[in-house]
Every structure is written in C-alpha cells, then in structure tokens.
Coordinates of C-alpha atoms and ligand atoms in Angstrom, one line a residue:
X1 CA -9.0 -10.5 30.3
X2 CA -6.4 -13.0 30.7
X3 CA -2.7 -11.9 30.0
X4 CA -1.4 -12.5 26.7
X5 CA 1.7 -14.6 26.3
X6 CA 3.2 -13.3 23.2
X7 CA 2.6 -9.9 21.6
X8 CA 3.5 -9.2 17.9
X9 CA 6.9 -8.2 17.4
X10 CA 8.2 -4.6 17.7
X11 CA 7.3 -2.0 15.2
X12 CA 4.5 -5.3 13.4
X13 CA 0.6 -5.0 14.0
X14 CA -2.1 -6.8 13.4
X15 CA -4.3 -5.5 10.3
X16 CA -7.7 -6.2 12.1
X17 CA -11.0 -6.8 9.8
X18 CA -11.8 -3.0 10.9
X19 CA -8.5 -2.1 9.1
X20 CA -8.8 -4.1 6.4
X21 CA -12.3 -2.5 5.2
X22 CA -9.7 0.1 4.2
X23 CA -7.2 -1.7 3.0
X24 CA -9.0 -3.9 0.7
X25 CA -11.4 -0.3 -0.5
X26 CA -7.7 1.1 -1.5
X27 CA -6.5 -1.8 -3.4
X28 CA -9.8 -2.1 -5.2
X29 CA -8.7 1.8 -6.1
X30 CA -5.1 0.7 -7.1
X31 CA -6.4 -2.5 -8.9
X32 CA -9.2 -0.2 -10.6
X33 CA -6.7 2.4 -12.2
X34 CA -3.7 0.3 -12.5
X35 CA -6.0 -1.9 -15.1
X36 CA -7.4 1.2 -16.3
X37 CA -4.2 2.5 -18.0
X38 CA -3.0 -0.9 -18.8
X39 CA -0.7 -2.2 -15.6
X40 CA -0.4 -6.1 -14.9
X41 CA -0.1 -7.5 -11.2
X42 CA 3.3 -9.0 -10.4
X43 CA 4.2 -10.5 -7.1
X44 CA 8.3 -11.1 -6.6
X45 CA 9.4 -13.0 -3.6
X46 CA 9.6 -11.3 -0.1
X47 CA 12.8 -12.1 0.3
X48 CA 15.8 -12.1 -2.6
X49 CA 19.0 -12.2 -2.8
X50 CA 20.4 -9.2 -0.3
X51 CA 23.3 -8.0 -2.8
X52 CA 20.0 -6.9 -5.5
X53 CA 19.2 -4.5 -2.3
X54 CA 22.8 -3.7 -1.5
X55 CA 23.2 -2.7 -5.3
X56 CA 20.0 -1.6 -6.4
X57 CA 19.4 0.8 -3.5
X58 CA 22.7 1.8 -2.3
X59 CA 25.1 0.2 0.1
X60 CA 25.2 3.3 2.2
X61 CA 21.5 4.7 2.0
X62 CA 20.0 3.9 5.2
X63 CA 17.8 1.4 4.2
X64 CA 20.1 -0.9 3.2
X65 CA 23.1 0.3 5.7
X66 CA 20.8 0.1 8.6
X67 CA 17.2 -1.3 8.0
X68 CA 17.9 -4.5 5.9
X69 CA 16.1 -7.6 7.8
X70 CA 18.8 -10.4 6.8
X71 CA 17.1 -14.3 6.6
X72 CA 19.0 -17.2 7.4
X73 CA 18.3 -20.7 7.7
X74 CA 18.8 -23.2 11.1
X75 CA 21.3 -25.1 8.8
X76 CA 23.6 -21.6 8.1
X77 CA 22.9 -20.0 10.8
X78 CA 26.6 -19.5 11.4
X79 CA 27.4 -18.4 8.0
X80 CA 26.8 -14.8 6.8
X81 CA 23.2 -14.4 5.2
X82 CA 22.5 -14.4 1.8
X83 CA 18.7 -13.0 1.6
X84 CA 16.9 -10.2 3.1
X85 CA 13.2 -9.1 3.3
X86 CA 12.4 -6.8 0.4
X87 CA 12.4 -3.6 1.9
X88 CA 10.5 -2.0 -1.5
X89 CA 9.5 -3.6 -4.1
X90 CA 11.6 -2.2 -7.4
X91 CA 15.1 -3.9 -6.9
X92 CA 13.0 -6.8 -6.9
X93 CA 10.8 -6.1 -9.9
X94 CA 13.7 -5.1 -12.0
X95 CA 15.5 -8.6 -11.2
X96 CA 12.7 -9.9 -12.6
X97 CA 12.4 -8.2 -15.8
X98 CA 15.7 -9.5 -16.5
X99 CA 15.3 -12.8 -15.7
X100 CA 11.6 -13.0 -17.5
X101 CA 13.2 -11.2 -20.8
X102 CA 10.4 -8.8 -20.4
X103 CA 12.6 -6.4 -22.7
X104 CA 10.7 -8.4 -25.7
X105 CA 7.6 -7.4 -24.5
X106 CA 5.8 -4.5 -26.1
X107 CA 7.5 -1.6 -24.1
X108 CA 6.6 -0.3 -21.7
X109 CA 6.0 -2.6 -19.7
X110 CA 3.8 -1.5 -17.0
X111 CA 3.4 -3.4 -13.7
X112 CA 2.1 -3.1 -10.3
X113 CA 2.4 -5.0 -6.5
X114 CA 0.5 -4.7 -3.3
X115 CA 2.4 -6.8 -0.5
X116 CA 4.3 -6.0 2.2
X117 CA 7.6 -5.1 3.3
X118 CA 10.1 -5.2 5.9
X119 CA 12.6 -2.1 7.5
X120 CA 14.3 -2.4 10.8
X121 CA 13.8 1.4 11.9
X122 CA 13.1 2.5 14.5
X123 CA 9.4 2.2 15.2
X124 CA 7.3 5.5 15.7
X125 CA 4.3 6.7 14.1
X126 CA 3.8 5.6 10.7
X127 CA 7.0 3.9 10.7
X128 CA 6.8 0.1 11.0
X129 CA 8.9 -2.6 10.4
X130 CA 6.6 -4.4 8.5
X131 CA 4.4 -2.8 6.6
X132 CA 2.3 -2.3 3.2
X133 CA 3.0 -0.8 -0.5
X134 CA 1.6 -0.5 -3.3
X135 CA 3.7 0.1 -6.4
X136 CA 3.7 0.8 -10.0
X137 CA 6.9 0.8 -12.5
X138 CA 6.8 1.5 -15.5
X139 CA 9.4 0.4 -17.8
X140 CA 11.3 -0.1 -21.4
X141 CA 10.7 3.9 -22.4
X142 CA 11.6 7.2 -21.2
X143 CA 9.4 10.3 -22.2
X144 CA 8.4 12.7 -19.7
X145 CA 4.6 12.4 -20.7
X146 CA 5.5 8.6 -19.0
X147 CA 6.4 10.9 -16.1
X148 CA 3.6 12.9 -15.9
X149 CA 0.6 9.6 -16.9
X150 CA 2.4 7.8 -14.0
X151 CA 1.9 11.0 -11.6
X152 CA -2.0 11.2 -12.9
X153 CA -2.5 7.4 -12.1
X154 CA -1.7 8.3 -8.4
X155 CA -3.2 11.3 -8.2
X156 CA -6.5 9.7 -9.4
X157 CA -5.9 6.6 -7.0
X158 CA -5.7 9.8 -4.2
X159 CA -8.8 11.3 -5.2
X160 CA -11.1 8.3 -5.2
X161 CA -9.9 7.5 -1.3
X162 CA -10.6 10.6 -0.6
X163 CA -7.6 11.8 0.6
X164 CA -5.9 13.9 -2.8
X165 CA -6.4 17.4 -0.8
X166 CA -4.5 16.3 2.1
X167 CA -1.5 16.1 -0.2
X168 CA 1.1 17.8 -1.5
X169 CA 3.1 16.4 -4.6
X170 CA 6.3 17.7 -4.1
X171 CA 8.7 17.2 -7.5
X172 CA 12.4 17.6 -8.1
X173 CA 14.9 16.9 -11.0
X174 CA 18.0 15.4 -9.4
X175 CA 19.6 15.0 -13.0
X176 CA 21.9 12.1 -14.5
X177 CA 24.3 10.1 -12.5
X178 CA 26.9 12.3 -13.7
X179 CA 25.5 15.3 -12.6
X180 CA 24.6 13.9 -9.1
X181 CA 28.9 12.8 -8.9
X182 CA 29.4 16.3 -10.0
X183 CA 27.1 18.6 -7.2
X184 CA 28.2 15.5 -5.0
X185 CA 31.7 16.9 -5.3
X186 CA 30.5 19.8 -5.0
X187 CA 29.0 19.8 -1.7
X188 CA 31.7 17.8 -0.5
X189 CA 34.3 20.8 -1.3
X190 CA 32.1 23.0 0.4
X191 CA 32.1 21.4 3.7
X192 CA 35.7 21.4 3.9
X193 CA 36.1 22.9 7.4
X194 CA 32.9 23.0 8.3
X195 CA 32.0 19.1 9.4
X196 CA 32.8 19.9 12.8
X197 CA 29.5 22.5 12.7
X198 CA 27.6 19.3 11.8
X199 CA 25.6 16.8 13.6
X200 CA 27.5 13.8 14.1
X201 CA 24.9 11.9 12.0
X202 CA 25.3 14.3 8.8
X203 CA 29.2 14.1 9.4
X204 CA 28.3 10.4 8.5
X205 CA 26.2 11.1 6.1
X206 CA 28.7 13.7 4.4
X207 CA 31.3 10.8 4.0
X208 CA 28.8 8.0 2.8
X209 CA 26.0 9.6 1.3
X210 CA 26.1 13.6 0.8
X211 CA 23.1 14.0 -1.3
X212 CA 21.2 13.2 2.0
X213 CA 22.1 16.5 4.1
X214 CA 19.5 18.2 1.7
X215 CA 16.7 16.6 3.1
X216 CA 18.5 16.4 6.7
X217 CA 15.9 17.2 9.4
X218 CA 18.7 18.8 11.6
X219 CA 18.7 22.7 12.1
X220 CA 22.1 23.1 11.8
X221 CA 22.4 21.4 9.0
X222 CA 20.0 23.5 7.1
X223 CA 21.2 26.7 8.0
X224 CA 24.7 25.8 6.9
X225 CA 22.8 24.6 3.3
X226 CA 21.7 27.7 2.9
X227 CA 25.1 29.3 1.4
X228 CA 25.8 25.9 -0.7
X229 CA 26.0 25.2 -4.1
X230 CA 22.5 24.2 -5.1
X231 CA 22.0 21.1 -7.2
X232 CA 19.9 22.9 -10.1
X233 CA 23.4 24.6 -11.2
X234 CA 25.3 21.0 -11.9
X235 CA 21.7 19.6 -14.3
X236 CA 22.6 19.5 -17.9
X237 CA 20.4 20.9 -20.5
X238 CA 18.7 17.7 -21.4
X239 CA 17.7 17.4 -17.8
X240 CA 16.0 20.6 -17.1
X241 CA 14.2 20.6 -20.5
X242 CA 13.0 17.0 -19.2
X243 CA 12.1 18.4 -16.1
X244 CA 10.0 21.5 -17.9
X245 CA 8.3 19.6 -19.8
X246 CA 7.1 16.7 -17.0
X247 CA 5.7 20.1 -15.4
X248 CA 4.1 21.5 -18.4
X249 CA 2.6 17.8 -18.7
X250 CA 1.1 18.2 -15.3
X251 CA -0.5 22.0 -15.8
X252 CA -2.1 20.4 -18.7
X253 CA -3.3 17.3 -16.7
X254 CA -4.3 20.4 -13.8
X255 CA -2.4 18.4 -11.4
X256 CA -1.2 20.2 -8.7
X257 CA 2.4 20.3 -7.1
X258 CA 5.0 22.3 -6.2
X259 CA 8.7 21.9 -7.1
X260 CA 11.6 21.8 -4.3
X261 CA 14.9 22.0 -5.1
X262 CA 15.8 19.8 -1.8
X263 CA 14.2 17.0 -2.4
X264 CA 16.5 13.6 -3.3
X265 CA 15.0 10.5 -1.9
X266 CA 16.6 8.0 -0.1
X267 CA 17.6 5.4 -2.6
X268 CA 20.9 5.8 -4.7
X269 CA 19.2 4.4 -7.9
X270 CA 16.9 7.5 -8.8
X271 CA 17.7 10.0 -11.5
X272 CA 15.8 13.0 -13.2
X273 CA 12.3 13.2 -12.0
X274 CA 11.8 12.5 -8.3
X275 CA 8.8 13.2 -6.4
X276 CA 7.0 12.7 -3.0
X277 CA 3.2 13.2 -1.5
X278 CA 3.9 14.3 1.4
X279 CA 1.2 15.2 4.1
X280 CA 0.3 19.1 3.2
X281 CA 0.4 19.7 6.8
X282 CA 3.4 17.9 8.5
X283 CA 5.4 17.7 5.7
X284 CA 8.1 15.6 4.5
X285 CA 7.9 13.4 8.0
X286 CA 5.2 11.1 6.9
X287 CA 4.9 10.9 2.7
X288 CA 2.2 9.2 1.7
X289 CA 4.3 7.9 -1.1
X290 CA 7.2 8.8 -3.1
X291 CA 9.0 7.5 -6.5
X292 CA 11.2 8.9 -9.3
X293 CA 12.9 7.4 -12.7
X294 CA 15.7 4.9 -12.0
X295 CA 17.3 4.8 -15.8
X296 CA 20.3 3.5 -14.8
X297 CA 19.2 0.4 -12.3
X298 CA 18.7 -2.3 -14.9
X299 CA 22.1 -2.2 -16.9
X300 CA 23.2 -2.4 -12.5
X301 CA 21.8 -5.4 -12.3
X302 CA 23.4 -6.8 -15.6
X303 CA 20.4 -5.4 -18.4
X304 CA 20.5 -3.8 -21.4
X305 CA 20.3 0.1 -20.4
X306 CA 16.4 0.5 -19.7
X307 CA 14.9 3.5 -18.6
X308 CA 12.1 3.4 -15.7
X309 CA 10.2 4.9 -13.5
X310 CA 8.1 4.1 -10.6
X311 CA 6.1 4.7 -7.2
X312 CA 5.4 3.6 -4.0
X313 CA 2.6 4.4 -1.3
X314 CA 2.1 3.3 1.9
X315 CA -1.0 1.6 3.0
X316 CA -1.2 2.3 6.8
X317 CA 0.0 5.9 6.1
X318 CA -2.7 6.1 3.9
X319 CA -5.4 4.2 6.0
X320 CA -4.3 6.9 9.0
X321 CA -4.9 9.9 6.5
X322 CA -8.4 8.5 5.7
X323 CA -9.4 8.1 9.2
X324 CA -7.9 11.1 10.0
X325 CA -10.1 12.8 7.1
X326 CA -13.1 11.0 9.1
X327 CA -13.7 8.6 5.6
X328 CA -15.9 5.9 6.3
X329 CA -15.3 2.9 3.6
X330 CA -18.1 1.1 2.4
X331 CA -17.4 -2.4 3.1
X332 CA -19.5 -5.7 2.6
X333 CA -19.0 -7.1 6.5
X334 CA -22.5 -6.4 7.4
X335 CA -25.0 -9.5 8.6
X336 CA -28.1 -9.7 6.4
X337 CA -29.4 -12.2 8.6
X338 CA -29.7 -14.4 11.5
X339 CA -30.8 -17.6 11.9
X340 CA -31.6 -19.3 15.5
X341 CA -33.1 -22.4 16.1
X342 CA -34.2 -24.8 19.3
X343 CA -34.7 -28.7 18.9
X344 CA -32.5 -31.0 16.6
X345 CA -35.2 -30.8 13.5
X346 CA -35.1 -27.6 13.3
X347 CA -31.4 -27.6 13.6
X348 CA -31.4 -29.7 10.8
X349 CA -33.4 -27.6 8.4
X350 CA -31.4 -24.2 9.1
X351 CA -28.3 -26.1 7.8
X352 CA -29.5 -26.5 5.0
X353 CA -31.6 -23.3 5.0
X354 CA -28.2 -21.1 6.1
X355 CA -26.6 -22.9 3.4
X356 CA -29.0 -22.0 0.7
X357 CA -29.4 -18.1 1.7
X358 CA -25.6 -17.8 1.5
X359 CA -25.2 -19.6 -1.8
X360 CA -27.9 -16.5 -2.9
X361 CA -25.5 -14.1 -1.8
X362 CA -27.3 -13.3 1.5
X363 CA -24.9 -12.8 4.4
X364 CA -26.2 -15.5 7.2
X365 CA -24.8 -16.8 10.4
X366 CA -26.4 -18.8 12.1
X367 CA -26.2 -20.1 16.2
X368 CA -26.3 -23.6 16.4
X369 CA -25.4 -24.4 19.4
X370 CA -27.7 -25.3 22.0
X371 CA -28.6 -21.7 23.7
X372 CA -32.0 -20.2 24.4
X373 CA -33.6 -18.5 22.0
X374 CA -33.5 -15.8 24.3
X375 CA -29.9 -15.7 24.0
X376 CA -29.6 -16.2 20.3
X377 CA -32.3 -13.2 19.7
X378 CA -28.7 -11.4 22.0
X379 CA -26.5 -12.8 19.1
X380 CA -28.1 -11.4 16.8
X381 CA -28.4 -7.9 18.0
X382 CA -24.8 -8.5 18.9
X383 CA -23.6 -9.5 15.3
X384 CA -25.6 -6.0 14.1
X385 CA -28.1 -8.3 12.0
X386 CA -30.9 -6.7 9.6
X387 CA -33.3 -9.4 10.3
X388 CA -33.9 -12.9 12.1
X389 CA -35.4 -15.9 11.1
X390 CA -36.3 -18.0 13.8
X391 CA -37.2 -21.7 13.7
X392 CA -38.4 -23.4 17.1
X393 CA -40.3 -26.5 17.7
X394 CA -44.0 -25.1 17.0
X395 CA -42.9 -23.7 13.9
X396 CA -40.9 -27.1 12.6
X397 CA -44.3 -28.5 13.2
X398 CA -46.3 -26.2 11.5
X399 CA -44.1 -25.7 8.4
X400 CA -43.4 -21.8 9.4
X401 CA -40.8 -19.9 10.5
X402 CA -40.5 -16.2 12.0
X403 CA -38.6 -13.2 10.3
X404 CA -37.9 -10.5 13.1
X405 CA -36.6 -7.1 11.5
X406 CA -34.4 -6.1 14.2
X407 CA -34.1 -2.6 13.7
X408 CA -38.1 -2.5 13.7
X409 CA -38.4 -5.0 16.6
X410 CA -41.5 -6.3 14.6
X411 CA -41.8 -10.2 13.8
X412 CA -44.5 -12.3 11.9
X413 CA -44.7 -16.0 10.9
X414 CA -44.8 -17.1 7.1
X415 CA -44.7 -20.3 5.5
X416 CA -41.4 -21.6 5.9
X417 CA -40.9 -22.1 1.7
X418 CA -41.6 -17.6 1.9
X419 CA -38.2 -17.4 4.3
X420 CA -35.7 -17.0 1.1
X421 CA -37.9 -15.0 -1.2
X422 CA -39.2 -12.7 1.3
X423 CA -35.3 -12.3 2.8
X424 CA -34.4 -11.2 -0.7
X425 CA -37.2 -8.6 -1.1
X426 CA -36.3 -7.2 2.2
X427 CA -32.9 -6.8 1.3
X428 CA -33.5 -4.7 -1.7
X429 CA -34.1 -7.2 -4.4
X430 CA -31.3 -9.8 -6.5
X431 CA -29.1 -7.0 -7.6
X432 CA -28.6 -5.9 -3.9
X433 CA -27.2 -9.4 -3.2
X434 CA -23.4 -10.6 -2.6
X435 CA -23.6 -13.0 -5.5
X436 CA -20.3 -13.4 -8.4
X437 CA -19.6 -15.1 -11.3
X438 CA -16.4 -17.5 -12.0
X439 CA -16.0 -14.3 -15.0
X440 CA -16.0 -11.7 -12.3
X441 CA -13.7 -14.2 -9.8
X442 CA -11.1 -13.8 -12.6
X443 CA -11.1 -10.4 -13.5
X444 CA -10.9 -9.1 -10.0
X445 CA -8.8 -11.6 -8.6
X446 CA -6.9 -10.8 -5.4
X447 CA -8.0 -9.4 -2.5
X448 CA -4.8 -9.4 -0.3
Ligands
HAM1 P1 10.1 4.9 -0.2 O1 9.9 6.4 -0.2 O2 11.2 4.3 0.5 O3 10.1 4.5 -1.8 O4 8.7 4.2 0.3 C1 7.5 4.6 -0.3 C2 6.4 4.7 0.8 O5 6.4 3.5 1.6 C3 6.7 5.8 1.8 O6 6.3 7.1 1.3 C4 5.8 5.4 3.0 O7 4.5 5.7 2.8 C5 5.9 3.9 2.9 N1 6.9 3.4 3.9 C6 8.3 3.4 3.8 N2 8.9 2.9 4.9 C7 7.9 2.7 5.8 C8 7.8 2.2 7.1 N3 8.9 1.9 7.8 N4 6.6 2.2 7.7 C9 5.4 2.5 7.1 N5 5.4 2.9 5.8 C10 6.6 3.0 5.2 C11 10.2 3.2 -2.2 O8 10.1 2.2 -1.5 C12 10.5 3.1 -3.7 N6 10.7 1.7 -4.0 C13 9.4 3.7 -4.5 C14 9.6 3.6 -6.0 C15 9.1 2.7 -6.8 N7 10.5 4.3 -6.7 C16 10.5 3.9 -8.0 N8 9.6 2.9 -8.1

C-alpha cells in the first residue's frame, strides 16, 4: 500500500460504511421514539455565534474555557473570531426558540438533533474532537413527570440497541441557581487553607468553577471532599420535593437508577434534576450520555423565563458499547445479485436489466468492464453476492441467461424474460424487497 499523504486530523475519524450500519440502526431508534412521544427534528447551524456558548454554557466550564473550536474567515483572519463549532447542541436550540417565537407554540415544545459536534480535548478513547450526538429538549413547562417521560424516552432508545444493562443512570438534584451560589460559597469557605493540599488543576478549578471538585477525578481531591459541606444541605424545599417526586416517577415507570449526591455536570446552565448514563463498569469516565433541566438558560439568552430540560448521547460511545456487547446490527448493505456479462450486446441488455432489478428493490451490481467471466464469477464472491446472473455470447444468442446461487455453487439457464421473476422468488418474494414509497421517503426522512 502506497503511503498516504494526508491523514484526518487529530482526535477526527472516518465513520466507515461498517460503522455507519450502527449509526444509522441507532438513529432509526432515536427517530422511532423521538416521533413516538411527539419530538420534531431541528437542525441549528454548526457553528453560531461563540458568546451563545460563552453564556449558555459557562465562560469558565471547560468546554468553553478550553475546548471551543473558534471559526474565522481568510478576510478577518486578523481580527478576533466571532463563531465557534457547536460543541452541544442546546445553546444552540434555545437561540433558536427565541428567534422562531416558539413560546407560541403549544408548550412544550419538544425537539430533537442528530449531528455532530466539535471539542478541542485532548483525544483519548471515546473522546474526539469531532464527534456525534443525539439530543432531545424539551421545553415551555416544568413538571417533574417531564423529568421522568424524558428519562423513559432514553431509556427505551437504550433498550432497543441493546445496550440498557450496560448502564447505569446516575441522578442528582443540584437545586436553583441560588442554592448552587449558596453551597458554592460554601465550599469556597471550606477550602480556606487548604488549596495548597490541592492539585494545581482543582486550585483552578476552586477559583473559576467550584462546583467541579465534586466530580474531580483527583485522589486528593476526594478525600479532602469527604469532611465538606455536601450540596443536599443548601436545596430548598421546592427542590427536594421536585427531586422525590422525578424518583417516584421513575419507580413507577421501573426505571432503574441510582442517585449520587456528586454528580454536577459540566455546563453552568443546569439546575434541579441532573443525570448521566454512565458505563456500569468504568464509571463516570465514558457516559453514554448525560442531561439535566436548564430553567434559567432562555431568559440568559434574552427570553421570557422558560423552563427546560434535555439530553445528550454520544454516538461513537454508544457504537463502542454495542460492539463491545458483541451486537450485530441488521443492516440493508448486502448484494442480492450479480450481474456479469462478455460481448457488447450483452453489455447492452444488463444495463438495462441492472437497471430494472434495482428499480424492483433488488440490490444489483453489475461488472461491466471488459474482464473474464472468470474474473467477474471472483467479483461476485468478493462483493458477498446471493446469486449471479450471467449473460455471455451463447446466451445473448439464444435469449437465456444463467442464475448461479453462489452459496449453493449450482447454476442453470432460463429464458432470459424468467431472470427478474425468478430473482424475486429467490429472494423471498415482493415483501422481502428494498422497495419505498414517496409516503414512506417523507415520513422517515433523514438518514444522516
Ligand atoms: P455532555 O455531557 O457534554 O452534555 O455531552 C453528552 C454526551 O456527548 C457525553 O455523555 C458523551 O457521550 C458525548 N461526548 C461529549 N464530548 C465528547 C467527545 N469529546 N467525544 C466523544 N463523545 C463526546 C451535553 O452536551 C448537553 N448539551 C446535554 C444536554 C442536552 N443537556 C440538556 N440538554
């Protein structure tokens, strides 16, 4: 193999047609529910207006302080840039409820995305800088059974890839904006004296962002969390009856999780409910997915006060648990049939003849080049085919043509006119058949 002379970009990848059997089985899973309880697609732009990030998800959170991918153009490339690459998709979304009014649609207004998005981390395993989500917000009303309906839509998304019982939903109530300042305080007071015991990362983090030593990953950092205030002290009443009754919501949907106190998120916009699917075995490393209310984000971006609440998962995350779960996705790649030919008539009528199988919904390639036959029978075994029809010179001639089952080895010669009909039977009959309707074009639209 020759040497390449360009490679894709740190921390990007190619999603190759092996990979994208899975992706396109789990959108059909998100599309599926998402419709089901009433969601709409919306696509935003992939890249906006940096302050919406900057605001939106905090100006010290480390997605923003550290991971934003800023966009300029040759013509200001000198002057400080105004748009990034969404790095989620909610800022985004809730910019465009404004803008669209959506507050006089019947609320709430449930919507969902599938695109990707772009963080400049560093790049390890299932950490990218480009990468894949799928999202659902839901909002114009707050009630925790919204809370709970949004948790069952994932949950049920989970379970039909397959992959529900290598998950843990983890679920925390990190209170209102007020009460956040509050333990924020808090924890500030209490590491008067102590920073120096801190990594110098958390010693950062303790003057930008304090909420995120809970979830710190360092050792030292946890055992000096162990004798602070914890955050459930500083929720007011409204919040941990909320939070009781999202939990009763989910016994009675049987939904399992498990509530941790530590758990905050990453983004400054959440309030009340958070949660997280983390990978039941390694833990909070890799989430699947994670989301949480955000009541307070569209009055930031100049709203009326709307509450919300939404979710993200992550596709290749989720395409490694599948594999890693040894799920095989049934996908529609596979080559019905083959068609070689020899001679320039009988090129010709396979043209036509490929033409009309695949208009039937029969999945044909066809060599028509000018190899053997020899080495177009090698094609087809190559391309996995189910069956060959084979059209030479004698057979032109004689108005036939030969269907090989190739699994079989067996081949006969029928009347050419017996080629599409007795392709069809073979495959299982009409209904078996990779046919669709304009109707069936609209209702399940994208694939992407
Ligand atoms: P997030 O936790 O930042 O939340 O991201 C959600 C998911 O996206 C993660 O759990 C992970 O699966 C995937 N993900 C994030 N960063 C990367 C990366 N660098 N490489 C691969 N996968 C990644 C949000 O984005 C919120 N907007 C979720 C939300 C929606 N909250 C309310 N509404």
């Amino acid at each position: 193999m020759s040497q390449p002379l360009f490679r894709t970009p740190k921390g990007t990848h190619d999603v190759l047609p092996e990979d994208h059997q899975y992706m396109t089985y789990i959108k059909k899973a998100v599309r599926h529910r998402a419709r089901q309880a009433g969601y709409k697609r919306i696509d935003t732009p992939m890249f906006e207006n940096k302050a919406i990030f900057e605001r939106g998800i905090g100006e010290h959170t480390d997605i923003v302080e550290k991971e934003l991918f800023l966009v300029t153009s040759k013509q200001k490339e000198d002057e400080e840039a105004k748009f990034a690459l969404r790095p989620e998709f909610t800022a985004g979304i809730c910019r465009s409820f404004i803008e669209h009014g959506m507050q006089q649609l019947p609320q709430p207004v449930e919507l969902y995305a599938i695109g990707q998005c772009f963080r400049h981390d560093r790049p390890q395993k299932g950490r990218y800088r480009q990468f894949h989500q799928f999202n659902m917000e839901v909002i114009g009303l707050k009630d925790p059974s919204i809370d709970a309906q949004l948790i069952l839509v994932l949950a049920k998304i989970f379970g039909d890839i397959k992959i529900l019982d290598r998950l843990e939903l983890n679920i925390n109530n990190i209170g209102t904006a007020e009460n956040r300042a509050a333990y924020t305080e808090a924890l500030k007071d209490f590491f008067i004296g102590k920073e120096r015991n801190l990594p110098e990362l958390d010693q950062a983090r303790l003057q930008t962002n304090p909420l995120r030593l809970l979830d710190s990953k360092e050792e030292d950092t946890q055992i000096l969390l162990k004798n602070a205030p914890a955050m459930d002290q500083f929720l007011d009443d409204e919040s941990k009856e909320y939070h009781k009754t999202v939990l009763e919501y989910l016994d009675e949907l049987d939904i399992k999780y498990v509530e941790n106190p530590t758990l905050v998120r990453g983004l400054d916009y959440y309030t009340q409910t958070v949660f997280e699917f983390l990978d039941n075995e390694t833990g909070s490393q890799n989430a699947v997915g994670g989301g949480g209310r955000y009541d307070g984000l569209i009055e930031l971006f100049g709203g009326q006060p709307t509450p919300g609440i939404g979710f993200a998962g992550g596709l290749e995350r989720i395409v490694w648990h599948m594999k890693q779960a040894g799920i095989k996705v049934p996908h529609k790649d596979q080559v019905d049939v083959f068609v070689a030919q020899l001679g320039p008539e009988a090129k010709k009528t396979c043209l036509k003849l490929i033409s009309e199988l695949r208009d039937k919904g029969v999945h044909t390639l066809g060599a028509l080049g000018e190899a053997s036959l020899k080495s177009q029978m090698r094609l087809a075994d190559k391309f996995d085919a189910r069956y060959t029809l084979l059209l030479g010179k004698m057979e032109v001639k004689g108005g036939t043509i030969i269907l090989k089952d190739m699994a079989a080895g067996k081949q006969k010669e029928i009347p050419f006119e017996e080629a599409i009909p007795k392709v069809i039977e073979l495959l299982g009959g009409k209904d078996k058949l990779d046919t669709y309707t304009m109707r069936d074009q609209f209702v399940d639209v994208d694939e992407d």
